[in-house]
């Protein structure tokens, strides 16, 4: 069989997928780009062409810069915490001990819960009048009066990050655990014979095996954290005083609450661009680390 | 030849259409309601069951969302081409819904009996630019609820008539150690905060807009926010109010952790239900207070209406359903969580029995209902005000600065 026929056949086999991709991703994207140059409303007429106005207005607004800072803070801190806690949990669950299977199954639970359920749960925990967190902290004498965790700008974002970590570290742990189980026993045994301590064994023997899969987890989680919407919408709706408003909430308000579809589209594209840049940068890192591991 | 066959076919279809008995043409309506406050979900289902029993050819699919999702869900469903036949809408949306053709003008469908029977104030809920975009269904305003036992313990004979008095009484209650933070409000970054603010704006005689431009940053609008900040800073107001919605206020009041609370009608019978509430039997209700020299009582128009959407393929059936849901008979039957829109219901012992105090407060409060501004840009204005309220409470900016910023960001 000739090479060109193989290529043609490959393309033919991929054709249905390509058609679907163009229909569900390509066309809406093109449509959104077109929309972002107009002053279209969500309902009603198509709107007039306004050039780059939506972009310049959005990028120069204090709302945007403030929201970008909040989103970045949220993404960086929560993803970093999820990576650390996830790896530690994986190392723990990789040990042989009684009840390990039960613990592994339990760990998946937060991740399997729908985000809205998770958010409602944490709202109850943080409740300023009857919440479990206040009760626990006062009984431990760590605070002397009940506090409004989601009502103060200083603590609201931190409280959201904790809730997000609780939900998402299991994903990192799961990926890390799978990678850990691929580490050959004889290598870890050899490092023990050579006298490597626990830290060195982790750093030089185990981590190279983890690096690739953890990079994948890092990319996935960063992209998701950057787009965070539901957990924040349920818990604070961006408050108090907009201190927890992220980019996705800004897109939602602009496009749906205020019905400015054009302006909302431009903002959504800015967010898409930011996330794409992050993803490409990470992908380059993954390739590099994959190269160094082998 | 072809043409005549076509005509014959067309004629046959037409005649056939006339011959099909109406009862066989089952219509299915989609209706969107909210899942909280006023009528409960169970009430709406029961009312709808009664309607379908009387109209077996009309099926109604009900959907419930929290208040916070009602507006966006309605608009999104419309924008995406699908959608509802009947939607519940808040008093603040008719301007926007009319401008963007979400709801249809139903003025010609409103009968003389409806015009005469429904309280005049209730109509403001559904009107914009002289046209009616639905029927009022939930007639509501914020009342001042108080804990009778706590006031008695503090030696207070009558509940406050002015906001000044409210602060004084709250201070006595706090100083006597009866309850740590006597007043509960819903000041979360949400529409709830704007409703409490509006109640105060009405007491201080302020205006939201003047000649289409923001005016809340001056006079009564500014006084209202100053009162909120002072009450918050004095410790008389529960500091957690800034993350409360109405249901949080209800829980705090029902748990006996507040002497005063501002909330909608529905709280009265719920707080008096011993199954739910620790303060059952001790709940007092009066209209929200006024300001000496400016107003006797204050009230925000928090009513809601039922309307037919512009995309509905069955507007006649949809209207039939709305007429049933808003009828006096239906409303009287479920008057415990939401007071009827019909004037004569208030003289009907079946409605008033067991809630005489609420009815007395309602007569004053409903007559004083103050509207939030009718503008297609309401959502932007409200979002800007919510931010101003929260920034002032948190001390991030003064009420003056916060309201000036809100005026700039209001989109008007």
mmCIF file of C-alpha atoms in Angstrom, chain B residues 234-406:
data_model
loop_
_atom_site.group_PDB
_atom_site.id
_atom_site.type_symbol
_atom_site.label_atom_id
_atom_site.label_comp_id
_atom_site.label_asym_id
_atom_site.label_seq_id
_atom_site.Cartn_x
_atom_site.Cartn_y
_atom_site.Cartn_z
ATOM 1 C CA UNK B 234 -22.403 50.653 66.595
ATOM 2 C CA UNK B 235 -22.604 46.880 66.997
ATOM 3 C CA UNK B 236 -26.406 47.043 67.218
ATOM 4 C CA UNK B 237 -26.599 45.280 63.876
ATOM 5 C CA UNK B 238 -25.442 41.694 63.587
ATOM 6 C CA UNK B 239 -22.088 42.069 61.779
ATOM 7 C CA UNK B 240 -22.771 38.888 59.832
ATOM 8 C CA UNK B 241 -25.629 40.733 58.119
ATOM 9 C CA UNK B 242 -23.147 41.569 55.369
ATOM 10 C CA UNK B 243 -23.178 37.931 54.281
ATOM 11 C CA UNK B 244 -26.856 37.206 55.047
ATOM 12 C CA UNK B 245 -29.641 36.569 52.555
ATOM 13 C CA UNK B 246 -33.287 36.602 53.698
ATOM 14 C CA UNK B 247 -33.215 32.966 54.767
ATOM 15 C CA UNK B 248 -30.195 33.616 57.014
ATOM 16 C CA UNK B 249 -32.090 36.484 58.637
ATOM 17 C CA UNK B 250 -35.043 34.176 59.233
ATOM 18 C CA UNK B 251 -32.874 31.507 60.846
ATOM 19 C CA UNK B 252 -31.166 33.986 63.165
ATOM 20 C CA UNK B 253 -34.507 35.478 64.200
ATOM 21 C CA UNK B 254 -36.149 32.075 64.663
ATOM 22 C CA UNK B 255 -33.223 30.939 66.771
ATOM 23 C CA UNK B 256 -33.801 33.846 69.165
ATOM 24 C CA UNK B 257 -30.539 35.564 68.195
ATOM 25 C CA UNK B 258 -32.145 38.838 67.086
ATOM 26 C CA UNK B 259 -34.660 41.213 68.636
ATOM 27 C CA UNK B 260 -35.430 42.928 65.308
ATOM 28 C CA UNK B 261 -35.297 41.720 61.720
ATOM 29 C CA UNK B 262 -36.256 43.190 58.389
ATOM 30 C CA UNK B 263 -37.828 40.587 56.127
ATOM 31 C CA UNK B 264 -40.627 39.723 53.705
ATOM 32 C CA UNK B 265 -44.178 38.586 54.539
ATOM 33 C CA UNK B 266 -43.354 34.885 54.426
ATOM 34 C CA UNK B 267 -41.332 35.029 57.636
ATOM 35 C CA UNK B 268 -44.373 35.806 59.789
ATOM 36 C CA UNK B 269 -46.090 32.441 59.663
ATOM 37 C CA UNK B 270 -42.839 30.499 59.469
ATOM 38 C CA UNK B 271 -41.363 32.189 62.550
ATOM 39 C CA UNK B 272 -44.630 31.487 64.367
ATOM 40 C CA UNK B 273 -44.471 27.781 63.571
ATOM 41 C CA UNK B 274 -43.197 25.891 66.644
ATOM 42 C CA UNK B 275 -41.867 23.073 64.428
ATOM 43 C CA UNK B 276 -39.277 25.377 62.928
ATOM 44 C CA UNK B 277 -38.893 28.237 65.274
ATOM 45 C CA UNK B 278 -37.772 28.780 68.870
ATOM 46 C CA UNK B 279 -39.644 32.080 69.023
ATOM 47 C CA UNK B 280 -43.086 30.841 67.904
ATOM 48 C CA UNK B 281 -45.865 32.864 69.519
ATOM 49 C CA UNK B 282 -43.522 35.755 70.342
ATOM 50 C CA UNK B 283 -43.276 37.211 66.862
ATOM 51 C CA UNK B 284 -44.499 40.757 66.389
ATOM 52 C CA UNK B 285 -44.731 42.551 63.071
ATOM 53 C CA UNK B 286 -45.100 46.245 62.182
ATOM 54 C CA UNK B 287 -44.440 48.241 59.025
ATOM 55 C CA UNK B 288 -40.804 49.269 58.608
ATOM 56 C CA UNK B 289 -40.335 52.538 60.551
ATOM 57 C CA UNK B 290 -40.283 56.078 59.195
ATOM 58 C CA UNK B 291 -38.151 59.146 59.831
ATOM 59 C CA UNK B 292 -39.416 62.006 62.023
ATOM 60 C CA UNK B 293 -40.716 64.821 59.855
ATOM 61 C CA UNK B 294 -40.292 62.817 56.661
ATOM 62 C CA UNK B 295 -42.360 59.620 56.777
ATOM 63 C CA UNK B 296 -44.633 57.591 59.020
ATOM 64 C CA UNK B 297 -43.656 54.166 57.710
ATOM 65 C CA UNK B 298 -41.367 52.868 54.966
ATOM 66 C CA UNK B 299 -41.623 50.026 52.481
ATOM 67 C CA UNK B 300 -39.981 48.668 49.374
ATOM 68 C CA UNK B 301 -42.060 47.265 46.530
ATOM 69 C CA UNK B 302 -40.882 43.657 46.485
ATOM 70 C CA UNK B 303 -43.798 42.281 44.527
ATOM 71 C CA UNK B 304 -43.574 39.814 41.684
ATOM 72 C CA UNK B 305 -45.735 39.067 38.680
ATOM 73 C CA UNK B 306 -46.477 36.273 36.215
ATOM 74 C CA UNK B 307 -46.072 37.011 32.530
ATOM 75 C CA UNK B 308 -46.300 35.376 29.109
ATOM 76 C CA UNK B 309 -43.031 35.273 27.150
ATOM 77 C CA UNK B 310 -42.665 36.516 23.603
ATOM 78 C CA UNK B 311 -41.511 33.065 22.445
ATOM 79 C CA UNK B 312 -44.528 31.207 23.840
ATOM 80 C CA UNK B 313 -46.400 29.241 21.184
ATOM 81 C CA UNK B 314 -49.459 29.002 23.432
ATOM 82 C CA UNK B 315 -50.113 32.507 24.736
ATOM 83 C CA UNK B 316 -53.848 31.857 25.238
ATOM 84 C CA UNK B 317 -53.319 28.815 27.418
ATOM 85 C CA UNK B 318 -50.463 30.562 29.224
ATOM 86 C CA UNK B 319 -52.756 33.470 30.064
ATOM 87 C CA UNK B 320 -55.475 31.067 31.230
ATOM 88 C CA UNK B 321 -52.961 29.544 33.626
ATOM 89 C CA UNK B 322 -51.854 32.967 34.894
ATOM 90 C CA UNK B 323 -55.464 34.064 35.390
ATOM 91 C CA UNK B 324 -56.049 30.950 37.482
ATOM 92 C CA UNK B 325 -52.878 31.369 39.566
ATOM 93 C CA UNK B 326 -53.655 35.005 40.319
ATOM 94 C CA UNK B 327 -57.386 34.525 40.891
ATOM 95 C CA UNK B 328 -58.850 35.603 44.191
ATOM 96 C CA UNK B 329 -59.984 32.077 45.055
ATOM 97 C CA UNK B 330 -56.492 30.623 44.579
ATOM 98 C CA UNK B 331 -54.771 33.470 46.397
ATOM 99 C CA UNK B 332 -57.144 33.354 49.377
ATOM 100 C CA UNK B 333 -56.558 29.658 49.743
ATOM 101 C CA UNK B 334 -52.768 30.134 50.070
ATOM 102 C CA UNK B 335 -52.741 33.426 51.973
ATOM 103 C CA UNK B 336 -50.524 32.211 54.807
ATOM 104 C CA UNK B 337 -47.202 32.782 53.025
ATOM 105 C CA UNK B 338 -48.172 35.505 50.589
ATOM 106 C CA UNK B 339 -50.958 38.066 50.921
ATOM 107 C CA UNK B 340 -53.512 38.337 48.097
ATOM 108 C CA UNK B 341 -53.431 41.058 45.447
ATOM 109 C CA UNK B 342 -57.221 41.434 45.745
ATOM 110 C CA UNK B 343 -58.542 44.340 47.829
ATOM 111 C CA UNK B 344 -61.617 42.594 49.198
ATOM 112 C CA UNK B 345 -59.569 39.633 50.456
ATOM 113 C CA UNK B 346 -58.404 41.750 53.370
ATOM 114 C CA UNK B 347 -61.953 41.839 54.749
ATOM 115 C CA UNK B 348 -62.360 38.068 54.381
ATOM 116 C CA UNK B 349 -62.039 36.361 57.785
ATOM 117 C CA UNK B 350 -60.781 33.189 56.045
ATOM 118 C CA UNK B 351 -57.731 35.187 54.947
ATOM 119 C CA UNK B 352 -57.163 37.359 58.000
ATOM 120 C CA UNK B 353 -57.796 34.795 60.744
ATOM 121 C CA UNK B 354 -54.684 34.070 62.790
ATOM 122 C CA UNK B 355 -52.649 36.777 61.076
ATOM 123 C CA UNK B 356 -54.503 39.925 62.099
ATOM 124 C CA UNK B 357 -51.270 41.599 63.166
ATOM 125 C CA UNK B 358 -49.668 40.972 59.773
ATOM 126 C CA UNK B 359 -52.742 42.244 57.933
ATOM 127 C CA UNK B 360 -52.711 45.426 60.044
ATOM 128 C CA UNK B 361 -49.041 45.985 59.170
ATOM 129 C CA UNK B 362 -49.720 45.131 55.528
ATOM 130 C CA UNK B 363 -52.457 47.760 55.224
ATOM 131 C CA UNK B 364 -49.916 50.468 56.111
ATOM 132 C CA UNK B 365 -46.881 48.912 54.435
ATOM 133 C CA UNK B 366 -48.455 48.002 51.114
ATOM 134 C CA UNK B 367 -49.871 51.503 50.770
ATOM 135 C CA UNK B 368 -46.370 52.994 51.199
ATOM 136 C CA UNK B 369 -44.488 50.648 48.829
ATOM 137 C CA UNK B 370 -41.570 52.469 47.238
ATOM 138 C CA UNK B 371 -40.379 51.293 43.814
ATOM 139 C CA UNK B 372 -36.843 50.599 42.818
ATOM 140 C CA UNK B 373 -36.147 52.541 39.612
ATOM 141 C CA UNK B 374 -37.715 51.251 36.406
ATOM 142 C CA UNK B 375 -34.877 51.290 33.925
ATOM 143 C CA UNK B 376 -33.686 48.723 31.381
ATOM 144 C CA UNK B 377 -30.244 49.069 33.024
ATOM 145 C CA UNK B 378 -31.540 48.033 36.440
ATOM 146 C CA UNK B 379 -29.143 45.084 36.839
ATOM 147 C CA UNK B 380 -26.117 47.351 36.390
ATOM 148 C CA UNK B 381 -27.477 49.955 38.759
ATOM 149 C CA UNK B 382 -28.209 47.296 41.363
ATOM 150 C CA UNK B 383 -24.763 45.690 41.027
ATOM 151 C CA UNK B 384 -23.131 49.094 41.504
ATOM 152 C CA UNK B 385 -25.274 49.793 44.585
ATOM 153 C CA UNK B 386 -24.512 46.395 46.111
ATOM 154 C CA UNK B 387 -20.835 47.164 45.786
ATOM 155 C CA UNK B 388 -21.280 50.637 47.343
ATOM 156 C CA UNK B 389 -23.169 49.188 50.305
ATOM 157 C CA UNK B 390 -20.552 46.527 50.966
ATOM 158 C CA UNK B 391 -17.581 48.885 50.602
ATOM 159 C CA UNK B 392 -19.141 51.337 53.050
ATOM 160 C CA UNK B 393 -19.964 48.630 55.589
ATOM 161 C CA UNK B 394 -16.430 47.266 55.379
ATOM 162 C CA UNK B 395 -15.027 50.779 55.798
ATOM 163 C CA UNK B 396 -13.233 50.640 52.448
ATOM 164 C CA UNK B 397 -14.778 53.962 51.494
ATOM 165 C CA UNK B 398 -17.136 56.570 52.922
ATOM 166 C CA UNK B 399 -20.849 56.389 52.032
ATOM 167 C CA UNK B 400 -20.401 59.590 49.950
ATOM 168 C CA UNK B 401 -17.510 58.212 47.884
ATOM 169 C CA UNK B 402 -19.085 54.782 47.518
ATOM 170 C CA UNK B 403 -22.374 56.196 46.221
ATOM 171 C CA UNK B 404 -20.630 58.613 43.868
ATOM 172 C CA UNK B 405 -18.709 55.695 42.382
ATOM 173 C CA UNK B 406 -21.937 53.706 42.127
#
